């Protein structure tokens, strides 16, 4: 079955630095979504990518969907303390029921002032 | 306010004592789903429901039951809880469209001793 792998598992970042988290699927995805979970909170939707090669930006966050629709990345520039949390990608396989949304293990981001 | 409400937020129980975690949404969403979150494993789907009286297994359904008798409610039932079901549980709902985002409840932290 489909597997979604996310790296790195942990990311320690100095405030002001950039970092990237990656999401890789073993199968082609219909779409991919990104969520952010603050410490002690619940996952909150950030964005969805649908098209091959799609790039979307939200202020300092840049999301990318690979050409083969099997991988995605989230790049954060000039990290701030408000970026602390765990970032999850979630994908739907093209042959799966659309109800089966598979999450990666998440990247836990710690920001040092 | 549009929301997904889970109860209880915290639950400590003993092995074998049946329990139910309730989930209710007020957004008239067709789709609802249960996830468990464990360190290093991310969010794993337990069961999902695409509409009333329709439920399907996710990736880790063993030891759990669900029902969807009405659109707004999707309870998670543990008939005979075991310590390996100690986890953080999230209920989520989604509008009827394929590309819609998930809306998560605040979570239920379950401890089985």
mmCIF file of C-alpha atoms in Angstrom:
data_model
loop_
_atom_site.group_PDB
_atom_site.id
_atom_site.type_symbol
_atom_site.label_atom_id
_atom_site.label_comp_id
_atom_site.label_asym_id
_atom_site.label_seq_id
_atom_site.Cartn_x
_atom_site.Cartn_y
_atom_site.Cartn_z
ATOM 1 C CA UNK A 1 0.000 0.000 0.000
ATOM 2 C CA UNK A 2 0.865 3.626 -0.216
ATOM 3 C CA UNK A 3 3.411 4.999 2.236
ATOM 4 C CA UNK A 4 4.227 8.611 2.911
ATOM 5 C CA UNK A 5 7.662 9.288 4.357
ATOM 6 C CA UNK A 6 8.626 12.633 5.813
ATOM 7 C CA UNK A 7 12.116 13.902 6.651
ATOM 8 C CA UNK A 8 13.662 15.105 8.805
ATOM 9 C CA UNK A 9 11.808 13.949 11.890
ATOM 10 C CA UNK A 10 13.299 16.798 13.927
ATOM 11 C CA UNK A 11 14.596 20.187 12.861
ATOM 12 C CA UNK A 12 16.374 22.592 15.177
ATOM 13 C CA UNK A 13 16.595 26.019 13.593
ATOM 14 C CA UNK A 14 18.147 29.276 14.671
ATOM 15 C CA UNK A 15 15.720 32.146 14.447
ATOM 16 C CA UNK A 16 16.175 33.864 11.091
ATOM 17 C CA UNK A 17 17.466 30.784 9.279
ATOM 18 C CA UNK A 18 15.733 28.865 6.508
ATOM 19 C CA UNK A 19 14.821 25.182 6.486
ATOM 20 C CA UNK A 20 13.036 22.622 4.339
ATOM 21 C CA UNK A 21 11.017 19.540 5.171
ATOM 22 C CA UNK A 22 10.426 16.842 2.584
ATOM 23 C CA UNK A 23 7.632 14.419 1.930
ATOM 24 C CA UNK A 24 8.000 11.352 -0.304
ATOM 25 C CA UNK A 25 5.370 8.871 -1.392
ATOM 26 C CA UNK A 26 5.911 5.329 -2.646
ATOM 27 C CA UNK A 27 3.083 5.840 -5.147
ATOM 28 C CA UNK A 28 1.706 8.657 -7.264
ATOM 29 C CA UNK A 29 -0.524 11.038 -5.381
ATOM 30 C CA UNK A 30 -3.724 12.744 -6.491
ATOM 31 C CA UNK A 31 -3.014 15.657 -4.218
ATOM 32 C CA UNK A 32 -1.074 16.518 -1.122
ATOM 33 C CA UNK A 33 -2.023 18.621 1.859
ATOM 34 C CA UNK A 34 0.121 20.218 4.557
ATOM 35 C CA UNK A 35 -0.895 20.724 8.164
ATOM 36 C CA UNK A 36 0.704 22.420 11.153
ATOM 37 C CA UNK A 37 0.252 21.281 14.739
ATOM 38 C CA UNK A 38 1.335 23.631 17.504
ATOM 39 C CA UNK A 39 2.547 22.022 20.754
ATOM 40 C CA UNK A 40 -0.489 20.741 22.652
ATOM 41 C CA UNK A 41 -2.798 21.566 19.766
ATOM 42 C CA UNK A 42 -4.482 19.850 16.875
ATOM 43 C CA UNK A 43 -3.421 19.778 13.210
ATOM 44 C CA UNK A 44 -4.521 22.804 11.236
ATOM 45 C CA UNK A 45 -4.733 22.858 7.449
ATOM 46 C CA UNK A 46 -2.154 25.006 5.683
ATOM 47 C CA UNK A 47 -2.441 24.308 1.978
ATOM 48 C CA UNK A 48 -3.231 21.778 -0.749
ATOM 49 C CA UNK A 49 -1.301 21.056 -3.941
ATOM 50 C CA UNK A 50 -2.937 19.276 -6.840
ATOM 51 C CA UNK A 51 -1.033 19.879 -10.069
ATOM 52 C CA UNK A 52 2.289 18.394 -11.096
ATOM 53 C CA UNK A 53 5.105 20.880 -10.399
ATOM 54 C CA UNK A 54 2.782 23.224 -8.520
ATOM 55 C CA UNK A 55 4.336 25.866 -6.281
ATOM 56 C CA UNK A 56 2.352 27.882 -3.753
ATOM 57 C CA UNK A 57 3.471 30.527 -1.301
ATOM 58 C CA UNK A 58 2.060 31.715 1.984
ATOM 59 C CA UNK A 59 4.180 34.614 3.233
ATOM 60 C CA UNK A 60 7.450 32.934 4.325
ATOM 61 C CA UNK A 61 6.246 29.409 3.486
ATOM 62 C CA UNK A 62 6.777 27.898 0.032
ATOM 63 C CA UNK A 63 5.131 24.606 -0.872
ATOM 64 C CA UNK A 64 6.093 22.523 -3.866
ATOM 65 C CA UNK A 65 4.620 19.419 -5.518
ATOM 66 C CA UNK A 66 7.011 17.309 -7.561
ATOM 67 C CA UNK A 67 6.685 16.766 -11.295
ATOM 68 C CA UNK A 68 5.948 13.088 -10.780
ATOM 69 C CA UNK A 69 3.473 13.876 -7.990
ATOM 70 C CA UNK A 70 5.334 11.567 -5.617
ATOM 71 C CA UNK A 71 7.077 14.137 -3.488
ATOM 72 C CA UNK A 72 6.530 17.524 -1.915
ATOM 73 C CA UNK A 73 8.440 20.042 0.128
ATOM 74 C CA UNK A 74 7.792 22.881 2.534
ATOM 75 C CA UNK A 75 10.432 25.600 2.749
ATOM 76 C CA UNK A 76 10.313 28.245 5.459
ATOM 77 C CA UNK A 77 12.466 31.336 5.156
ATOM 78 C CA UNK A 78 13.608 33.558 8.016
ATOM 79 C CA UNK A 79 12.220 31.234 10.679
ATOM 80 C CA UNK A 80 10.404 32.857 13.587
ATOM 81 C CA UNK A 81 9.462 31.506 17.010
ATOM 82 C CA UNK A 82 5.856 31.361 15.788
ATOM 83 C CA UNK A 83 6.936 28.630 13.348
ATOM 84 C CA UNK A 84 7.428 26.183 16.226
ATOM 85 C CA UNK A 85 5.342 23.048 15.841
ATOM 86 C CA UNK A 86 5.057 19.833 13.879
ATOM 87 C CA UNK A 87 4.429 19.981 10.143
ATOM 88 C CA UNK A 88 2.646 17.077 8.500
ATOM 89 C CA UNK A 89 2.123 16.238 4.872
ATOM 90 C CA UNK A 90 -0.863 14.101 3.907
ATOM 91 C CA UNK A 91 -1.432 12.474 0.552
ATOM 92 C CA UNK A 92 -4.100 10.607 -1.367
ATOM 93 C CA UNK A 93 -3.013 7.831 -3.680
ATOM 94 C CA UNK A 94 -4.514 7.826 -7.170
ATOM 95 C CA UNK A 95 -5.803 4.293 -6.734
ATOM 96 C CA UNK A 96 -6.970 4.648 -3.144
ATOM 97 C CA UNK A 97 -10.431 5.510 -2.012
ATOM 98 C CA UNK A 98 -10.456 9.285 -1.678
ATOM 99 C CA UNK A 99 -11.384 8.767 1.943
ATOM 100 C CA UNK A 100 -7.962 7.313 2.743
ATOM 101 C CA UNK A 101 -5.684 10.224 3.475
ATOM 102 C CA UNK A 102 -2.239 9.077 4.592
ATOM 103 C CA UNK A 103 -0.115 11.280 6.812
ATOM 104 C CA UNK A 104 3.639 11.422 7.075
ATOM 105 C CA UNK A 105 5.260 11.093 10.517
ATOM 106 C CA UNK A 106 5.771 14.838 10.701
ATOM 107 C CA UNK A 107 8.715 17.188 11.140
ATOM 108 C CA UNK A 108 8.968 18.653 14.612
ATOM 109 C CA UNK A 109 10.458 22.138 14.413
ATOM 110 C CA UNK A 110 12.198 23.795 17.339
ATOM 111 C CA UNK A 111 13.303 27.395 16.956
ATOM 112 C CA UNK A 112 16.158 28.810 19.002
ATOM 113 C CA UNK A 113 15.993 32.589 19.554
ATOM 114 C CA UNK B 1 -18.726 28.618 15.352
ATOM 115 C CA UNK B 2 -17.810 25.794 12.948
ATOM 116 C CA UNK B 3 -16.091 23.086 14.915
ATOM 117 C CA UNK B 4 -15.404 19.445 15.613
ATOM 118 C CA UNK B 5 -16.008 18.546 19.260
ATOM 119 C CA UNK B 6 -14.464 15.547 20.921
ATOM 120 C CA UNK B 7 -15.124 14.296 24.430
ATOM 121 C CA UNK B 8 -13.553 13.619 26.764
ATOM 122 C CA UNK B 9 -10.235 15.494 26.401
ATOM 123 C CA UNK B 10 -8.493 13.146 28.812
ATOM 124 C CA UNK B 11 -9.376 9.601 29.787
ATOM 125 C CA UNK B 12 -7.615 7.099 32.011
ATOM 126 C CA UNK B 13 -9.044 3.618 32.085
ATOM 127 C CA UNK B 14 -8.112 0.023 32.786
ATOM 128 C CA UNK B 15 -7.579 -2.865 30.420
ATOM 129 C CA UNK B 16 -10.813 -4.416 29.203
ATOM 130 C CA UNK B 17 -13.223 -1.705 30.289
ATOM 131 C CA UNK B 18 -15.298 -0.638 27.303
ATOM 132 C CA UNK B 19 -15.193 3.047 26.437
ATOM 133 C CA UNK B 20 -16.548 5.445 23.859
ATOM 134 C CA UNK B 21 -14.990 8.674 22.634
ATOM 135 C CA UNK B 22 -17.573 10.951 21.106
ATOM 136 C CA UNK B 23 -17.099 13.199 18.096
ATOM 137 C CA UNK B 24 -19.561 15.707 16.747
ATOM 138 C CA UNK B 25 -19.330 18.299 13.961
ATOM 139 C CA UNK B 26 -21.668 21.177 13.176
ATOM 140 C CA UNK B 27 -20.560 21.835 9.591
ATOM 141 C CA UNK B 28 -22.861 19.319 7.901
ATOM 142 C CA UNK B 29 -19.823 17.447 6.582
ATOM 143 C CA UNK B 30 -20.303 14.098 4.856
ATOM 144 C CA UNK B 31 -16.833 12.789 5.680
ATOM 145 C CA UNK B 32 -15.524 12.002 9.155
ATOM 146 C CA UNK B 33 -12.437 10.138 10.273
ATOM 147 C CA UNK B 34 -10.542 8.988 13.342
ATOM 148 C CA UNK B 35 -6.762 9.140 13.728
ATOM 149 C CA UNK B 36 -4.366 8.150 16.447
ATOM 150 C CA UNK B 37 -1.119 10.027 16.983
ATOM 151 C CA UNK B 38 1.933 8.353 18.434
ATOM 152 C CA UNK B 39 5.493 9.734 18.709
ATOM 153 C CA UNK B 40 7.479 9.068 15.568
ATOM 154 C CA UNK B 41 4.496 7.573 13.743
ATOM 155 C CA UNK B 42 2.504 10.667 12.897
ATOM 156 C CA UNK B 43 -1.233 10.407 12.385
ATOM 157 C CA UNK B 44 -2.553 6.983 11.470
ATOM 158 C CA UNK B 45 -6.073 6.548 10.208
ATOM 159 C CA UNK B 46 -8.270 4.180 12.205
ATOM 160 C CA UNK B 47 -11.656 4.364 10.469
ATOM 161 C CA UNK B 48 -13.395 6.792 8.198
ATOM 162 C CA UNK B 49 -16.921 7.403 7.012
ATOM 163 C CA UNK B 50 -17.867 8.941 3.692
ATOM 164 C CA UNK B 51 -21.511 9.352 4.686
ATOM 165 C CA UNK B 52 -24.216 8.154 7.056
ATOM 166 C CA UNK B 53 -24.199 4.370 7.512
ATOM 167 C CA UNK B 54 -20.995 4.073 5.457
ATOM 168 C CA UNK B 55 -17.770 3.256 7.291
ATOM 169 C CA UNK B 56 -14.424 1.898 6.100
ATOM 170 C CA UNK B 57 -11.240 0.693 7.706
ATOM 171 C CA UNK B 58 -8.186 2.887 7.739
ATOM 172 C CA UNK B 59 -4.664 1.646 8.339
ATOM 173 C CA UNK B 60 -4.983 0.602 11.996
ATOM 174 C CA UNK B 61 -8.591 -0.517 12.648
ATOM 175 C CA UNK B 62 -7.867 -3.483 14.936
ATOM 176 C CA UNK B 63 -9.412 -3.096 18.378
ATOM 177 C CA UNK B 64 -11.716 -0.247 17.370
ATOM 178 C CA UNK B 65 -15.299 0.126 16.230
ATOM 179 C CA UNK B 66 -17.188 3.083 14.843
ATOM 180 C CA UNK B 67 -20.724 3.910 13.858
ATOM 181 C CA UNK B 68 -22.281 6.638 11.745
ATOM 182 C CA UNK B 69 -26.001 6.656 12.454
ATOM 183 C CA UNK B 70 -26.346 10.376 11.824
ATOM 184 C CA UNK B 71 -24.289 12.855 9.877
ATOM 185 C CA UNK B 72 -23.005 14.939 12.763
ATOM 186 C CA UNK B 73 -21.757 12.161 15.071
ATOM 187 C CA UNK B 74 -18.989 9.605 14.658
ATOM 188 C CA UNK B 75 -18.164 7.864 17.958
ATOM 189 C CA UNK B 76 -15.072 5.723 18.426
ATOM 190 C CA UNK B 77 -15.635 2.596 20.497
ATOM 191 C CA UNK B 78 -12.998 0.501 22.227
ATOM 192 C CA UNK B 79 -14.761 -2.692 23.281
ATOM 193 C CA UNK B 80 -11.825 -4.058 25.287
ATOM 194 C CA UNK B 81 -9.046 -1.470 25.537
ATOM 195 C CA UNK B 82 -5.463 -2.610 25.892
ATOM 196 C CA UNK B 83 -2.335 -0.659 26.908
ATOM 197 C CA UNK B 84 -1.138 -0.476 23.285
ATOM 198 C CA UNK B 85 -4.166 1.711 22.589
ATOM 199 C CA UNK B 86 -2.754 4.405 24.861
ATOM 200 C CA UNK B 87 -2.472 7.316 22.453
ATOM 201 C CA UNK B 88 -3.699 10.743 21.404
ATOM 202 C CA UNK B 89 -6.833 10.440 19.294
ATOM 203 C CA UNK B 90 -8.170 12.979 16.807
ATOM 204 C CA UNK B 91 -11.492 13.114 15.088
ATOM 205 C CA UNK B 92 -11.717 15.067 11.842
ATOM 206 C CA UNK B 93 -14.356 16.018 9.328
ATOM 207 C CA UNK B 94 -14.315 17.229 5.763
ATOM 208 C CA UNK B 95 -16.837 18.711 3.388
ATOM 209 C CA UNK B 96 -18.116 16.583 0.537
ATOM 210 C CA UNK B 97 -15.553 17.737 -2.002
ATOM 211 C CA UNK B 98 -12.546 15.581 -2.808
ATOM 212 C CA UNK B 99 -10.076 18.409 -2.378
ATOM 213 C CA UNK B 100 -11.408 19.796 0.871
ATOM 214 C CA UNK B 101 -9.244 20.175 3.977
ATOM 215 C CA UNK B 102 -9.693 18.223 7.187
ATOM 216 C CA UNK B 103 -11.031 19.998 10.273
ATOM 217 C CA UNK B 104 -9.720 18.411 13.449
ATOM 218 C CA UNK B 105 -11.127 18.214 16.941
ATOM 219 C CA UNK B 106 -8.987 19.126 19.947
ATOM 220 C CA UNK B 107 -7.981 15.547 20.640
ATOM 221 C CA UNK B 108 -8.543 12.939 23.330
ATOM 222 C CA UNK B 109 -5.589 11.686 25.311
ATOM 223 C CA UNK B 110 -6.315 8.112 26.323
ATOM 224 C CA UNK B 111 -4.285 6.118 28.838
ATOM 225 C CA UNK B 112 -5.024 2.422 29.307
ATOM 226 C CA UNK B 113 -3.375 0.819 32.345
#
